Amino acid sequence: MELRASEADQAFRAELREWLGRELPLLPPMPARDAWDARRKWDTDWQRRLFDAGYAGLHWPKEYGGRGASPTEQLIFYDETTRARAPYVGVNFVGTLHAGPTLIEEGSEEQKAAHLPLILRGDEVWCQGFSEPGAGSDLASLRTRAERDGDDYVLNGQKIWCSFGHIADVGEFLVRTDPDAPKHKGISWLILPMNLPGIEVRPLRTALGSSEFCEVFLTDVRVPLSQRVGAENDGWRVTNVTLKYERGTAFVSELVDSLRLCEDLAGRIDDPAHARELGRCLADFEALWALTKRNVSQARRGTTGPGAMVIKLAYTEARQRFGELCLRVLERDAFDLDNELVEERIRTLALTIAAGSSQIQRNIIGERVLGLPREPR
Ligand SMILES: Cc1cc2nc3c(=O)[nH]c(=O)nc-3n(C[C@H](O)[C@H](O)[C@H](O)COP(=O)(O)OP(=O)(O)OC[C@H]3O[C@@H](n4cnc5c(N)ncnc54)[C@H](O)[C@@H]3O)c2cc1C
């Protein structure tokens, strides 16, 4: 595939850059970290602006409100929006980065029509209810039960680490629909409206002081069977579609943002040893950006190479090295929690855990890419 910019790509870049130049100065100041209603409004307003200008769901099919853009246009979009310091997807990340793409691949026509345009317009915020207190890395051990009763499932159980659960409208939830089947074979993937009776969301506090994570308690929650995506008990396969996006394309903006932060840090460095370390970080991020382009190119041809499997592990570990360097360069300023580089360091500490820890990524690469013996189960 041709990844060099064509005339059409260059025109797309120029048009986007001009639009960003017009829109970004109009944005109101970002709300405080804990002002959740205001944060939701701020993030979804930006999503609406993207939608109105034709920049939402760039690679989503046109019939669901997307742009049906080419892979190079997607990469240009990430590049331009990040370098212009445009807002990131924020509270919309589950809907736009992995629930929406999962619905595009696995949802029924009714499910796609009901949710995809709302996600793109910023009218529907999603959360993810996968993890449980006893099921994180070993996600397939999840125990939240869904028992059939007429045309409904009745849900009982507990989820944890549900990011933005307290302000979400809908969740992608994994439930056990067959407790007697082997653990990977008795799971279903559900669309769960978060306002149903019996759902209790309790925010948890994080080191950043914000209550972005939630516990979710489900007590006799009735969900219509029509909210299931994929066949009953085939949810593990659907989950792997979600994880493909969550561990792959969801990191692209983060990666481009890291290149920008490297530039910011460079302006604060006067020690040659720090400069050498920054050079190594920059080389890592540049290499990952090149790998991303290769992954996009392969995906376009309908293949997935090992690059898609290693990107999450390689990026999140490179980002940890960069974060450590930031703190050393900042010295006493590293105590300033309002400094973007410090805040980013604390936030990104979680990246090697979120969406599957580094150890689990190594197991997956060992087994699926290198063909090493499987872990005993
Ligand atoms: C920022 C962030 C956002 C998140 N958002 C969500 C969300 O919105 N929704 C959601 O459902 N979940 C979310 N999570 C949860 C996340 O998916 C889990 O934290 C992650 O899968 C790890 O599970 P755990 O925390 O239970 O750790 P555990 O599974 O208990 O693991 C503990 C440690 O043991 C290691 N370990 C476990 N098993 C193995 C093994 N077989 N081999 C080698 N090492 C192993 C792990 O690598 C880890 O170091 C989020 C987490 C973070 C950090």
PDB file of C-alpha atoms in Angstrom, residues 99 181 197 211 219 226 295 297 311 315 355:
ATOM      1  CA  ALA A  99     -17.313  -0.448  21.633  1.00  0.00           C
ATOM      2  CA  ALA A 181     -19.510 -24.668  30.193  1.00  0.00           C
ATOM      3  CA  PRO A 197     -33.012  -0.395  37.884  1.00  0.00           C
ATOM      4  CA  SER A 211     -12.828   9.521  40.714  1.00  0.00           C
ATOM      5  CA  THR A 219     -28.690  -6.686  41.470  1.00  0.00           C
ATOM      6  CA  SER A 226     -31.930  -8.268  22.123  1.00  0.00           C
ATOM      7  CA  ASN A 295       0.041  -2.138  10.960  1.00  0.00           C
ATOM      8  CA  SER A 297      -1.121  -0.836   5.894  1.00  0.00           C
ATOM      9  CA  ILE A 311       2.338  -2.293  19.875  1.00  0.00           C
ATOM     10  CA  TYR A 315       4.398   1.638  23.527  1.00  0.00           C
ATOM     11  CA  ALA A 355      -6.298  -3.287  28.763  1.00  0.00           C
TER      12      ALA A 355
END
